[in-house]
Amino acid sequence: MAEHEHVRVAVIGSGFGGLGAAVRLRREGITDFVVLERAGSVGGTWRDNSYPGCACDVPSHLYSFSFAPNPDWPRAFSGQEHIREYLEHVADVFRLRPHIRLDSEVKTMRWDTEKLYWEVETSSGTLTADVVVSATGPLSDPKVPDIPGLDTFPGKVFHSARWDHDYDLRGKRVAMVGTGASAIQIVPSIQPDVARLTLFQRTPPWVMPRMDRAIGGLERWLHRQLPFTTQLRRGLLWGIRELQVQAFTKRPSELGIVEQLAKRNMARAIKDPELRAKLTPTYRIGCKRILLSSSYYPALAQPNVDVVATGLAEVRGSTVVAADGSEAEVDAIIFGTGFHVTDMPIADRVVGAEGKTLAESWSDSGMAALRGATAAGFPNWMTIIGPNTGLGNSSMILMIESQLNYMADFVRQLDVLGGRVALGARRSAVTAWNHRVQERMKRTVWNTGGCTSWYLDANGRNTTIWPGTTTEFRNATRRVDLSEYEVIRAPKVPKQNASQAATAARTGKAEKAEAGA
C-alpha cells in the first residue's frame, strides 16, 4: 500500500457488508475505493467461524445478495464452506480483487477537521479517505468470559470462532461453555468422537427443528434455466418472515403456540424428566435468539454427555468447577460465548471531529446511529449493520442491502454539494431517531420476554435489534434526508488584498536575490 494514498471511499471489512459496499460503489460508477481486510482472505464471520457443524440458520436463497443470486445452493440451509465459497465468488464476479487490501488491519481512523478527510492507519500503511464505511460486523471479535484460574489450565483452550483444527478432540474430555447458536452446532458434531462432553449452560435456549435438506440437481437446474424461480423462492421465504414480525414486535403473547412446538421437539429426544427440566427455558420464546437444530437434543441425551445448568465458575488446574460446586476433569475447554456486539472494539479506533472515540461518545447512553448508519460527531463515517439493525427472525442480507442504498445516496449527496464537503449527522436527528426506535422496542419480545440476551448492552438497553419489518427499514433508508445533516465545508483561506500581495511579492524577490548573492 502506497503511503498516504488518498481514496474516495475506504471500506473496512470484507464480509457480506464490506463486499456488498464494494459492489454497490462500482455500480454507482465509483472505482476510487479500497476494502481494508485484517485477515489474509475475504469472508468475514464465515471465514473466521469454521468449527465443526458451522452452518447458517437462515435459508440459503434468502441469505444471499439479491443482485447475486446463487441457483446452485446445495442445501436449504447452507454450511459455512458454501457461504464462504459464495463470498469468494462475489469478489471474483464483480472484479473486487484489485480493490481489496488483505492483511491490512485498521489501527486508527482519525477525522481531520481542516482537510475534511479521514486518516486511516493500518498494519500495512497509512491512507486518507473522503468517506469511511465501517463493515466490520458485530460478530467479528470473540468474547471470552473472565473465569478465575483459566490462565492456569494445562490443557487446550479456544473460542468457537478461532477453532484449532490441529487439536484432535477424539477421545478427549471436553468442556463446552455456552449454549448459543454456535454451541448447538458444535455439540452434536463432536459428541460421537469425544470421551466425555460437559456442557456448561447458564440459560437454556429455545430450539426448533431444523428443516434442512439437500437441494436436488433438478431443482438447481430449474433455478439456472429459469432465474425467476430463484426470485420466487426468495420472495416466499422473505414474505413468510415479514408476516412473523408482528408477533415479535407487537404481540409476544402469540408466541406461546411456538413454545409448545419447541417443547414437543425437546420431548421427542429428551426422555429423562430431570434433564428436560434443565433444558426448558423459563422466558418467552424469541426473547433470546430462537435456535434451529434437529441433532442438539439427541446429542445431549447420549451417555457421554453431562449438562451442568449453573454455568462455569472456576478452573482449578485441569478441573472445571460449576457455580453449584460440581466438578469435572477435562482436557480441553471450548468457549461458545459469543462476541463483542454492544461494545464493538472498532469503536475504540474511530476518533471523530471532537477528538473523542466512538466508544467514548457511546459510553453513557449506549450505541446510537441515525438510521443505523451515521453517528453525531463523525462526519463522512458510516457503518453497515450498525446499532439497531439486527434481526431476530430473518436475513441480515436484507438489512445490509438497505444500508447500501443509504450509503449510495450519501455519496451522491456529497457529489451534488460539490467541493471539499462533508455531512455530519445532527445530534438532534440521531437522538430523535433513537428515541423512536427505543419507544417501539418497549413492547417487543426482546424487551418484555423475561431474559437477558446479547441484544442488550450493560445497561439493559436494546441497541442491537430492529423493532420492525425489513420493508419498514428499506423505506427508512431509501435516501438521505439532508435536513438531518450538517453540511460541513473546508475553512476558507483568507484572500490577500492587493497591497499585501505586492509586499509579499517584493519580499520574495528580495530574499531570492539575497540568496543568489
Short mmCIF file of C-alpha atoms in Angstrom, two decimals:
data_model
loop_
_atom_site.label_atom_id
_atom_site.label_comp_id
_atom_site.label_asym_id
_atom_site.label_seq_id
_atom_site.Cartn_x
_atom_site.Cartn_y
_atom_site.Cartn_z
CA MET A 1 0.00 0.00 0.00
CA ALA A 2 1.41 3.35 -1.03
CA GLU A 3 1.95 5.62 1.96
CA HIS A 4 -0.57 8.43 2.30
CA GLU A 5 -2.56 7.21 -0.65
CA HIS A 6 -5.88 9.05 -0.96
CA VAL A 7 -9.14 7.37 -1.97
CA ARG A 8 -12.72 8.47 -2.30
CA VAL A 9 -14.03 5.69 -0.02
CA ALA A 10 -12.34 3.30 2.39
CA VAL A 11 -14.39 0.23 3.31
CA ILE A 12 -13.42 -1.67 6.46
CA GLY A 13 -14.02 -5.43 6.34
CA SER A 14 -14.69 -7.95 3.57
CA GLY A 15 -17.66 -9.94 4.83
CA PHE A 16 -21.16 -9.53 3.40
CA GLY A 17 -21.27 -5.85 4.39
CA GLY A 18 -17.86 -4.92 3.00
CA LEU A 19 -18.16 -6.82 -0.26
CA GLY A 20 -21.70 -5.55 -0.71
CA ALA A 21 -20.48 -1.97 -0.24
CA ALA A 22 -17.73 -2.55 -2.80
CA VAL A 23 -20.18 -3.91 -5.36
CA ARG A 24 -22.54 -1.01 -4.81
CA LEU A 25 -19.76 1.57 -5.18
CA ARG A 26 -18.75 0.06 -8.52
CA ARG A 27 -22.36 0.07 -9.68
CA GLU A 28 -22.52 3.77 -8.75
CA GLY A 29 -19.51 4.36 -11.00
CA ILE A 30 -17.07 4.83 -8.12
CA THR A 31 -13.84 2.92 -8.58
CA ASP A 32 -11.61 5.04 -6.37
CA PHE A 33 -12.04 2.93 -3.23
CA VAL A 34 -10.29 0.25 -1.19
CA VAL A 35 -11.51 -2.58 1.01
CA LEU A 36 -9.30 -2.98 4.07
CA GLU A 37 -9.28 -6.53 5.48
CA ARG A 38 -7.29 -7.55 8.54
CA ALA A 39 -7.12 -11.24 7.58
CA GLY A 40 -5.50 -12.96 4.63
CA SER A 41 -8.73 -13.67 2.74
CA VAL A 42 -12.29 -12.39 2.38
CA GLY A 43 -15.32 -13.82 4.11
CA GLY A 44 -15.75 -12.07 7.46
CA THR A 45 -17.51 -14.18 10.06
CA TRP A 46 -17.90 -17.00 7.52
CA ARG A 47 -14.13 -17.17 7.22
CA ASP A 48 -13.47 -16.95 10.95
CA ASN A 49 -16.09 -19.47 12.07
CA SER A 50 -15.01 -22.84 10.74
CA TYR A 51 -15.94 -25.02 13.70
CA PRO A 52 -17.47 -28.49 13.14
CA GLY A 53 -21.08 -28.23 12.03
CA CYS A 54 -20.94 -24.50 11.30
CA ALA A 55 -23.93 -23.52 9.16
CA CYS A 56 -26.45 -20.73 8.68
CA ASP A 57 -29.89 -20.72 10.31
CA VAL A 58 -31.39 -18.60 7.50
CA PRO A 59 -32.45 -20.38 4.27
CA SER A 60 -29.77 -20.22 1.58
CA HIS A 61 -31.81 -18.41 -1.06
CA LEU A 62 -32.60 -15.63 1.40
CA TYR A 63 -29.06 -15.48 2.77
CA SER A 64 -27.52 -14.12 -0.42
CA PHE A 65 -27.45 -10.82 -2.28
CA SER A 66 -30.47 -10.01 -4.45
CA PHE A 67 -28.03 -8.78 -7.11
CA ALA A 68 -26.01 -12.01 -6.97
CA PRO A 69 -28.47 -14.93 -6.78
CA ASN A 70 -26.97 -18.39 -6.48
CA PRO A 71 -29.02 -21.11 -8.20
CA ASP A 72 -26.60 -23.81 -7.03
CA TRP A 73 -27.02 -23.76 -3.25
CA PRO A 74 -26.59 -27.43 -2.29
CA ARG A 75 -28.80 -27.34 0.82
CA ALA A 76 -31.83 -25.49 2.12
CA PHE A 77 -29.60 -24.19 4.95
CA SER A 78 -26.04 -23.80 3.75
CA GLY A 79 -22.90 -24.74 5.61
CA GLN A 80 -20.02 -22.42 6.32
CA GLU A 81 -17.88 -23.70 3.46
CA HIS A 82 -20.61 -23.00 0.88
CA ILE A 83 -21.27 -19.46 2.17
CA ARG A 84 -17.58 -18.64 2.19
CA GLU A 85 -17.28 -20.01 -1.35
CA TYR A 86 -20.19 -17.76 -2.35
CA LEU A 87 -18.43 -14.68 -0.97
CA GLU A 88 -15.22 -15.55 -2.81
CA HIS A 89 -17.35 -15.91 -5.95
CA VAL A 90 -18.86 -12.44 -5.40
CA ALA A 91 -15.37 -10.95 -5.07
CA ASP A 92 -14.38 -12.52 -8.40
CA VAL A 93 -17.53 -11.92 -10.45
CA PHE A 94 -17.75 -8.24 -9.53
CA ARG A 95 -13.98 -7.71 -10.03
CA LEU A 96 -13.35 -6.59 -6.47
CA ARG A 97 -9.92 -8.18 -6.01
CA PRO A 98 -7.90 -5.14 -7.19
CA HIS A 99 -9.62 -3.03 -4.52
CA ILE A 100 -9.07 -5.45 -1.61
CA ARG A 101 -6.08 -4.93 0.67
CA LEU A 102 -5.55 -8.10 2.69
CA ASP A 103 -3.55 -8.23 5.94
CA SER A 104 -4.41 -4.57 6.49
CA GLU A 105 -5.90 -4.27 9.95
CA VAL A 106 -7.18 -0.80 10.78
CA LYS A 107 -5.41 0.59 13.84
CA THR A 108 -6.98 4.06 13.97
CA MET A 109 -9.30 6.27 11.93
CA ARG A 110 -8.99 9.98 12.70
CA TRP A 111 -11.06 12.81 11.22
CA ASP A 112 -9.15 15.87 10.01
CA THR A 113 -11.42 18.86 10.65
CA GLU A 114 -9.47 21.16 8.33
CA LYS A 115 -8.87 18.90 5.36
CA LEU A 116 -12.23 17.13 5.73
CA TYR A 117 -11.00 13.61 5.31
CA TRP A 118 -10.21 10.53 7.38
CA GLU A 119 -6.65 9.50 8.08
CA VAL A 120 -6.66 5.72 8.30
CA GLU A 121 -3.69 3.96 9.82
CA THR A 122 -3.45 0.26 9.03
CA SER A 123 -0.96 -2.51 9.72
CA SER A 124 0.26 -2.13 6.14
CA GLY A 125 0.48 1.64 5.87
CA THR A 126 -1.49 4.89 6.08
CA LEU A 127 -4.05 6.33 3.69
CA THR A 128 -6.64 9.09 3.65
CA ALA A 129 -10.24 8.82 2.54
CA ASP A 130 -13.11 11.24 1.96
CA VAL A 131 -15.59 8.69 3.30
CA VAL A 132 -15.18 5.66 5.57
CA VAL A 133 -17.66 2.78 5.51
CA SER A 134 -17.15 0.50 8.51
CA ALA A 135 -18.39 -3.02 7.75
CA THR A 136 -16.61 -4.93 10.48
CA GLY A 137 -19.84 -6.51 11.67
CA PRO A 138 -20.99 -7.31 15.22
CA LEU A 139 -19.87 -10.96 15.09
CA SER A 140 -16.18 -10.38 14.45
CA ASP A 141 -14.45 -10.15 17.84
CA PRO A 142 -14.91 -13.19 20.13
CA LYS A 143 -15.82 -12.70 23.77
CA VAL A 144 -14.26 -14.99 26.39
CA PRO A 145 -15.51 -14.58 29.97
CA ASP A 146 -13.08 -13.84 32.75
CA ILE A 147 -13.02 -17.18 34.56
CA PRO A 148 -10.86 -17.41 37.70
CA GLY A 149 -8.00 -19.85 37.20
CA LEU A 150 -8.40 -20.14 33.43
CA ASP A 151 -4.83 -18.99 32.86
CA THR A 152 -3.57 -21.98 34.86
CA PHE A 153 -5.45 -24.60 32.84
CA PRO A 154 -2.87 -27.05 31.42
CA GLY A 155 -5.00 -28.26 28.53
CA LYS A 156 -6.28 -26.70 25.30
CA VAL A 157 -8.46 -23.57 25.32
CA PHE A 158 -10.03 -21.85 22.32
CA HIS A 159 -13.13 -19.95 21.20
CA SER A 160 -15.52 -21.39 18.63
CA ALA A 161 -14.63 -18.54 16.23
CA ARG A 162 -10.93 -19.40 16.50
CA TRP A 163 -11.21 -23.16 16.16
CA ASP A 164 -7.95 -25.06 16.49
CA HIS A 165 -8.11 -27.61 13.68
CA ASP A 166 -4.73 -29.05 14.66
CA TYR A 167 -6.07 -30.22 18.01
CA ASP A 168 -7.63 -33.69 17.85
CA LEU A 169 -10.69 -33.95 20.11
CA ARG A 170 -11.09 -37.71 19.67
CA GLY A 171 -11.02 -39.49 22.99
CA LYS A 172 -10.67 -36.24 24.92
CA ARG A 173 -12.68 -34.96 27.89
CA VAL A 174 -14.15 -31.67 26.68
CA ALA A 175 -15.93 -28.79 28.40
CA MET A 176 -18.24 -26.79 26.12
CA VAL A 177 -19.06 -23.39 27.63
CA GLY A 178 -22.21 -21.74 26.30
CA THR A 179 -25.44 -22.84 24.65
CA GLY A 180 -25.85 -20.32 21.84
CA ALA A 181 -26.09 -20.72 18.08
CA SER A 182 -22.50 -21.99 17.73
CA ALA A 183 -22.66 -24.42 20.66
CA ILE A 184 -25.77 -26.21 19.46
CA GLN A 185 -23.98 -26.95 16.19
CA ILE A 186 -20.69 -27.94 17.81
CA VAL A 187 -22.14 -30.29 20.44
CA PRO A 188 -23.72 -32.85 18.07
CA SER A 189 -20.71 -32.62 15.75
CA ILE A 190 -18.11 -33.56 18.37
CA GLN A 191 -20.20 -35.69 20.75
CA PRO A 192 -19.66 -39.00 18.91
CA ASP A 193 -15.85 -38.56 18.99
CA VAL A 194 -15.08 -37.27 22.48
CA ALA A 195 -14.72 -39.46 25.57
CA ARG A 196 -16.85 -37.13 27.66
CA LEU A 197 -18.57 -33.84 26.97
CA THR A 198 -19.54 -31.48 29.79
CA LEU A 199 -21.86 -28.70 28.64
CA PHE A 200 -21.92 -25.61 30.84
CA GLN A 201 -25.25 -23.86 30.43
CA ARG A 202 -26.33 -20.62 32.08
CA THR A 203 -29.67 -20.17 30.32
CA PRO A 204 -31.25 -22.87 28.12
CA PRO A 205 -32.18 -21.83 24.59
CA TRP A 206 -35.45 -22.45 22.80
CA VAL A 207 -34.67 -24.90 19.99
CA MET A 208 -36.90 -25.60 16.99
CA PRO A 209 -36.37 -28.40 14.44
CA ARG A 210 -34.03 -27.54 11.59
CA MET A 211 -35.95 -28.28 8.39
CA ASP A 212 -32.82 -28.79 6.33
CA ARG A 213 -32.48 -30.94 3.24
CA ALA A 214 -30.33 -31.36 0.18
CA ILE A 215 -31.46 -29.35 -2.85
CA GLY A 216 -31.62 -31.81 -5.72
CA GLY A 217 -30.00 -31.48 -9.10
CA LEU A 218 -33.36 -30.96 -10.82
CA GLU A 219 -34.17 -28.01 -8.57
CA ARG A 220 -30.80 -26.43 -9.19
CA TRP A 221 -31.16 -26.99 -12.94
CA LEU A 222 -34.57 -25.31 -12.83
CA HIS A 223 -33.15 -22.30 -10.97
CA ARG A 224 -30.33 -21.98 -13.53
CA GLN A 225 -32.62 -22.25 -16.54
CA LEU A 226 -35.47 -20.15 -15.16
CA PRO A 227 -33.98 -17.43 -12.92
CA PHE A 228 -37.43 -16.16 -11.91
CA THR A 229 -37.92 -19.39 -9.93
CA THR A 230 -34.99 -18.40 -7.72
CA GLN A 231 -36.55 -14.97 -7.22
CA LEU A 232 -39.90 -16.58 -6.44
CA ARG A 233 -38.34 -18.88 -3.86
CA ARG A 234 -36.54 -15.95 -2.24
CA GLY A 235 -39.74 -13.90 -2.23
CA LEU A 236 -41.73 -16.61 -0.50
CA LEU A 237 -39.07 -17.06 2.17
CA TRP A 238 -38.98 -13.31 2.73
CA GLY A 239 -42.78 -12.92 2.86
CA ILE A 240 -43.25 -15.61 5.49
CA ARG A 241 -40.75 -13.90 7.77
CA GLU A 242 -42.29 -10.48 7.24
CA LEU A 243 -45.62 -11.86 8.45
CA GLN A 244 -43.97 -13.25 11.58
CA VAL A 245 -42.60 -9.89 12.69
CA GLN A 246 -45.86 -8.73 14.32
CA ALA A 247 -45.66 -11.50 16.92
CA PHE A 248 -42.12 -10.49 17.89
CA THR A 249 -42.70 -6.74 17.93
CA LYS A 250 -46.33 -6.17 18.94
CA ARG A 251 -47.97 -9.38 20.16
CA PRO A 252 -45.40 -11.54 22.02
CA SER A 253 -48.22 -13.46 23.71
CA GLU A 254 -48.94 -15.15 20.38
CA LEU A 255 -45.55 -16.86 20.59
CA GLY A 256 -46.91 -19.27 23.19
CA ILE A 257 -48.02 -21.58 20.38
CA VAL A 258 -44.44 -21.70 19.09
CA GLU A 259 -43.23 -22.58 22.59
CA GLN A 260 -45.44 -25.67 22.58
CA LEU A 261 -43.88 -26.79 19.30
CA ALA A 262 -40.40 -26.29 20.76
CA LYS A 263 -41.31 -28.32 23.85
CA ARG A 264 -42.56 -31.17 21.68
CA ASN A 265 -39.29 -31.05 19.76
CA MET A 266 -37.43 -31.46 23.05
CA ALA A 267 -39.71 -34.20 24.38
CA ARG A 268 -39.12 -36.38 21.32
CA ALA A 269 -35.41 -36.66 22.17
CA ILE A 270 -35.15 -35.96 25.91
CA LYS A 271 -36.94 -38.68 27.92
CA ASP A 272 -35.24 -38.01 31.25
CA PRO A 273 -37.51 -35.62 33.25
CA GLU A 274 -34.57 -34.15 35.19
CA LEU A 275 -32.63 -33.35 32.03
CA ARG A 276 -35.74 -31.99 30.37
CA ALA A 277 -36.25 -29.63 33.32
CA LYS A 278 -32.70 -28.33 32.90
CA LEU A 279 -33.25 -27.68 29.22
CA THR A 280 -36.65 -25.98 29.45
CA PRO A 281 -36.45 -22.16 29.28
CA THR A 282 -38.48 -20.01 31.66
CA TYR A 283 -38.64 -16.97 29.39
CA ARG A 284 -40.80 -16.20 26.36
CA ILE A 285 -39.58 -17.78 23.15
CA GLY A 286 -37.95 -15.19 20.89
CA CYS A 287 -36.56 -13.12 23.77
CA LYS A 288 -33.25 -14.78 23.01
CA ARG A 289 -32.47 -15.92 19.50
CA ILE A 290 -34.54 -18.98 18.52
CA LEU A 291 -32.12 -21.74 17.56
CA LEU A 292 -32.60 -24.41 14.91
CA SER A 293 -31.34 -27.96 15.33
CA SER A 294 -32.63 -31.49 14.89
CA SER A 295 -29.50 -33.05 16.40
CA TYR A 296 -28.78 -30.97 19.54
CA TYR A 297 -31.24 -32.66 21.90
CA PRO A 298 -30.43 -36.21 20.70
CA ALA A 299 -26.73 -35.47 21.38
CA LEU A 300 -27.47 -34.25 24.92
CA ALA A 301 -29.32 -37.49 25.64
CA GLN A 302 -26.23 -39.62 24.96
CA PRO A 303 -24.48 -41.31 27.93
CA ASN A 304 -21.15 -39.47 27.41
CA VAL A 305 -22.75 -36.02 27.84
CA ASP A 306 -23.36 -34.09 31.08
CA VAL A 307 -25.38 -30.89 31.19
CA VAL A 308 -24.41 -28.52 34.00
CA ALA A 309 -27.16 -25.92 34.38
CA THR A 310 -25.32 -23.45 36.64
CA GLY A 311 -22.53 -22.29 34.33
CA LEU A 312 -18.75 -22.38 34.63
CA ALA A 313 -17.48 -20.54 37.72
CA GLU A 314 -13.83 -21.52 38.19
CA VAL A 315 -10.92 -23.54 36.82
CA ARG A 316 -8.55 -25.36 39.17
CA GLY A 317 -5.76 -26.95 37.20
CA SER A 318 -7.46 -29.44 34.88
CA THR A 319 -10.67 -29.33 36.95
CA VAL A 320 -13.59 -27.17 35.84
CA VAL A 321 -15.93 -26.10 38.61
CA ALA A 322 -19.57 -25.09 38.14
CA ALA A 323 -21.40 -22.45 40.17
CA ASP A 324 -23.18 -25.24 42.07
CA GLY A 325 -19.82 -26.73 43.13
CA SER A 326 -19.90 -29.73 40.79
CA GLU A 327 -16.57 -30.61 39.17
CA ALA A 328 -15.25 -32.33 36.08
CA GLU A 329 -11.79 -33.22 34.83
CA VAL A 330 -11.26 -32.05 31.25
CA ASP A 331 -8.53 -31.96 28.62
CA ALA A 332 -9.96 -29.06 26.60
CA ILE A 333 -12.24 -26.06 27.12
CA ILE A 334 -14.17 -24.64 24.17
CA PHE A 335 -15.90 -21.29 24.57
CA GLY A 336 -19.05 -20.71 22.55
CA THR A 337 -19.67 -17.46 24.40
CA GLY A 338 -20.42 -15.07 21.59
CA PHE A 339 -18.93 -11.77 20.52
CA HIS A 340 -18.43 -8.14 21.49
CA VAL A 341 -21.70 -6.92 19.99
CA THR A 342 -22.75 -3.90 22.08
CA ASP A 343 -19.13 -2.92 22.78
CA MET A 344 -17.56 -3.37 19.35
CA PRO A 345 -13.75 -2.95 19.56
CA ILE A 346 -13.70 -0.99 16.28
CA ALA A 347 -15.42 1.87 18.16
CA ASP A 348 -12.22 2.42 20.16
CA ARG A 349 -10.32 3.06 16.92
CA VAL A 350 -12.54 5.77 15.43
CA VAL A 351 -11.68 9.34 16.52
CA GLY A 352 -14.19 11.97 15.44
CA ALA A 353 -14.35 15.73 14.98
CA GLU A 354 -14.41 16.43 18.71
CA GLY A 355 -11.32 14.33 19.42
CA LYS A 356 -13.35 11.60 21.12
CA THR A 357 -13.53 7.99 20.08
CA LEU A 358 -16.81 6.48 19.00
CA ALA A 359 -16.70 4.27 22.10
CA GLU A 360 -16.39 7.36 24.31
CA SER A 361 -19.32 9.08 22.62
CA TRP A 362 -21.45 5.95 23.19
CA SER A 363 -20.25 5.32 26.75
CA ASP A 364 -23.16 6.98 28.55
CA SER A 365 -26.28 6.28 26.50
CA GLY A 366 -25.18 3.25 24.50
CA MET A 367 -24.74 2.74 20.77
CA ALA A 368 -26.88 5.03 18.63
CA ALA A 369 -26.73 5.92 14.95
CA LEU A 370 -29.03 7.79 12.61
CA ARG A 371 -30.92 5.15 10.61
CA GLY A 372 -28.38 2.65 11.87
CA ALA A 373 -25.67 4.27 9.76
CA THR A 374 -24.18 7.58 10.93
CA ALA A 375 -23.14 8.93 14.33
CA ALA A 376 -23.10 12.52 15.61
CA GLY A 377 -19.58 13.96 15.66
CA PHE A 378 -18.25 11.60 12.98
CA PRO A 379 -18.64 13.26 9.56
CA ASN A 380 -18.48 11.16 6.40
CA TRP A 381 -18.37 7.98 8.50
CA MET A 382 -20.92 5.22 8.08
CA THR A 383 -21.42 1.76 9.46
CA ILE A 384 -23.04 -1.29 7.93
CA ILE A 385 -25.00 -3.43 10.43
CA GLY A 386 -24.91 -0.55 12.87
CA PRO A 387 -26.95 0.00 16.05
CA ASN A 388 -30.49 -1.40 15.99
CA THR A 389 -30.22 -3.01 12.57
CA GLY A 390 -30.13 -6.64 13.72
CA LEU A 391 -32.94 -9.11 13.11
CA GLY A 392 -34.45 -11.84 15.23
CA ASN A 393 -36.20 -13.84 12.54
CA SER A 394 -34.97 -13.01 9.04
CA SER A 395 -31.91 -12.47 6.85
CA MET A 396 -29.37 -9.78 7.68
CA ILE A 397 -28.57 -9.54 3.98
CA LEU A 398 -31.88 -7.70 3.55
CA MET A 399 -30.80 -5.11 6.10
CA ILE A 400 -27.34 -4.81 4.59
CA GLU A 401 -28.77 -4.09 1.16
CA SER A 402 -31.00 -1.37 2.63
CA GLN A 403 -27.96 0.24 4.23
CA LEU A 404 -26.12 0.03 0.91
CA ASN A 405 -28.94 2.10 -0.62
CA TYR A 406 -28.38 4.70 2.08
CA MET A 407 -24.61 4.64 1.56
CA ALA A 408 -25.01 5.13 -2.19
CA ASP A 409 -27.28 8.16 -1.74
CA PHE A 410 -24.93 9.58 0.92
CA VAL A 411 -22.07 9.63 -1.59
CA ARG A 412 -24.38 11.04 -4.28
CA GLN A 413 -25.35 13.92 -2.00
CA LEU A 414 -21.68 14.75 -1.44
CA ASP A 415 -21.17 14.89 -5.20
CA VAL A 416 -24.20 17.16 -5.64
CA LEU A 417 -22.96 19.53 -2.93
CA GLY A 418 -19.56 19.65 -4.63
CA GLY A 419 -16.11 20.71 -3.48
CA ARG A 420 -14.44 19.76 -0.20
CA VAL A 421 -17.55 18.89 1.75
CA ALA A 422 -18.73 16.52 4.48
CA LEU A 423 -22.03 15.52 6.00
CA GLY A 424 -22.26 15.23 9.77
CA ALA A 425 -25.31 13.69 11.41
CA ARG A 426 -27.06 16.26 13.60
CA ARG A 427 -27.14 15.19 17.23
CA SER A 428 -30.82 16.13 17.40
CA ALA A 429 -31.57 13.84 14.44
CA VAL A 430 -29.68 10.91 15.99
CA THR A 431 -31.50 11.46 19.29
CA ALA A 432 -34.92 11.66 17.61
CA TRP A 433 -34.32 8.52 15.55
CA ASN A 434 -33.02 6.58 18.52
CA HIS A 435 -35.96 7.71 20.67
CA ARG A 436 -38.44 6.40 18.08
CA VAL A 437 -36.62 3.08 17.88
CA GLN A 438 -36.43 2.64 21.65
CA GLU A 439 -40.10 3.55 22.10
CA ARG A 440 -41.07 0.85 19.62
CA MET A 441 -38.71 -1.56 21.36
CA LYS A 442 -40.58 -1.35 24.66
CA ARG A 443 -43.33 -3.80 23.72
CA THR A 444 -41.22 -6.26 21.75
CA VAL A 445 -40.44 -9.77 22.94
CA TRP A 446 -36.75 -8.84 23.14
CA ASN A 447 -37.51 -6.31 25.90
CA THR A 448 -40.52 -7.96 27.59
CA GLY A 449 -39.73 -11.66 27.27
CA GLY A 450 -38.01 -12.01 30.64
CA CYS A 451 -34.49 -12.88 29.55
CA THR A 452 -31.03 -11.35 29.42
CA SER A 453 -29.59 -11.64 25.93
CA TRP A 454 -26.66 -10.41 23.87
CA TYR A 455 -29.11 -7.98 22.27
CA LEU A 456 -28.88 -5.86 25.44
CA ASP A 457 -25.95 -3.71 26.49
CA ALA A 458 -24.50 -3.47 30.01
CA ASN A 459 -27.30 -1.07 31.00
CA GLY A 460 -30.07 -3.34 29.73
CA ARG A 461 -30.68 -1.19 26.65
CA ASN A 462 -31.50 -2.97 23.39
CA THR A 463 -29.08 -1.37 20.94
CA THR A 464 -28.95 -4.35 18.59
CA ILE A 465 -32.34 -5.30 17.15
CA TRP A 466 -34.56 -3.50 14.64
CA PRO A 467 -38.14 -3.41 16.03
CA GLY A 468 -39.94 -3.66 12.71
CA THR A 469 -40.11 -5.30 9.31
CA THR A 470 -37.33 -5.26 6.72
CA THR A 471 -39.72 -3.36 4.45
CA GLU A 472 -40.01 -0.57 7.01
CA PHE A 473 -36.24 -0.37 7.28
CA ARG A 474 -35.86 -0.34 3.49
CA ASN A 475 -38.23 2.62 3.27
CA ALA A 476 -36.43 4.44 6.10
CA THR A 477 -33.05 4.14 4.39
CA ARG A 478 -34.05 4.69 0.79
CA ARG A 479 -32.44 8.12 0.67
CA VAL A 480 -30.55 10.64 2.78
CA ASP A 481 -32.57 13.48 4.26
CA LEU A 482 -30.23 16.47 4.25
CA SER A 483 -32.25 18.17 6.99
CA GLU A 484 -30.86 15.51 9.34
CA TYR A 485 -27.29 16.52 8.49
CA GLU A 486 -24.99 19.48 8.87
CA VAL A 487 -23.19 20.40 5.67
CA ILE A 488 -19.53 20.98 6.55
CA ARG A 489 -17.19 22.78 4.17
CA ALA A 490 -13.44 23.24 4.40
CA PRO A 491 -12.37 26.50 6.08
CA LYS A 492 -11.75 29.23 3.54
CA VAL A 493 -8.22 30.63 3.29
CA PRO A 494 -8.37 34.47 3.69
CA LYS A 495 -7.61 36.27 0.42
CA GLN A 496 -4.74 38.80 0.39
CA ASN A 497 -5.54 42.34 -0.68
CA ALA A 498 -3.58 43.97 -3.49
CA SER A 499 -1.05 45.80 -1.26
CA GLN A 500 -0.40 42.63 0.81
CA ALA A 501 0.18 40.65 -2.38
CA ALA A 502 2.59 43.28 -3.76
CA THR A 503 4.54 43.41 -0.49
CA ALA A 504 4.77 39.61 -0.39
CA ALA A 505 6.00 39.55 -3.98
CA ARG A 506 8.71 42.18 -3.33
CA THR A 507 9.80 40.36 -0.16
CA GLY A 508 10.06 37.11 -2.08
CA LYS A 509 12.18 38.69 -4.84
CA ALA A 510 14.49 40.33 -2.30
CA GLU A 511 15.02 37.06 -0.48
CA LYS A 512 15.84 35.25 -3.72
CA ALA A 513 18.34 37.99 -4.75
CA GLU A 514 19.99 37.87 -1.35
CA ALA A 515 20.24 34.10 -1.55
CA GLY A 516 21.79 34.34 -5.00
CA ALA A 517 24.39 36.87 -3.78
#
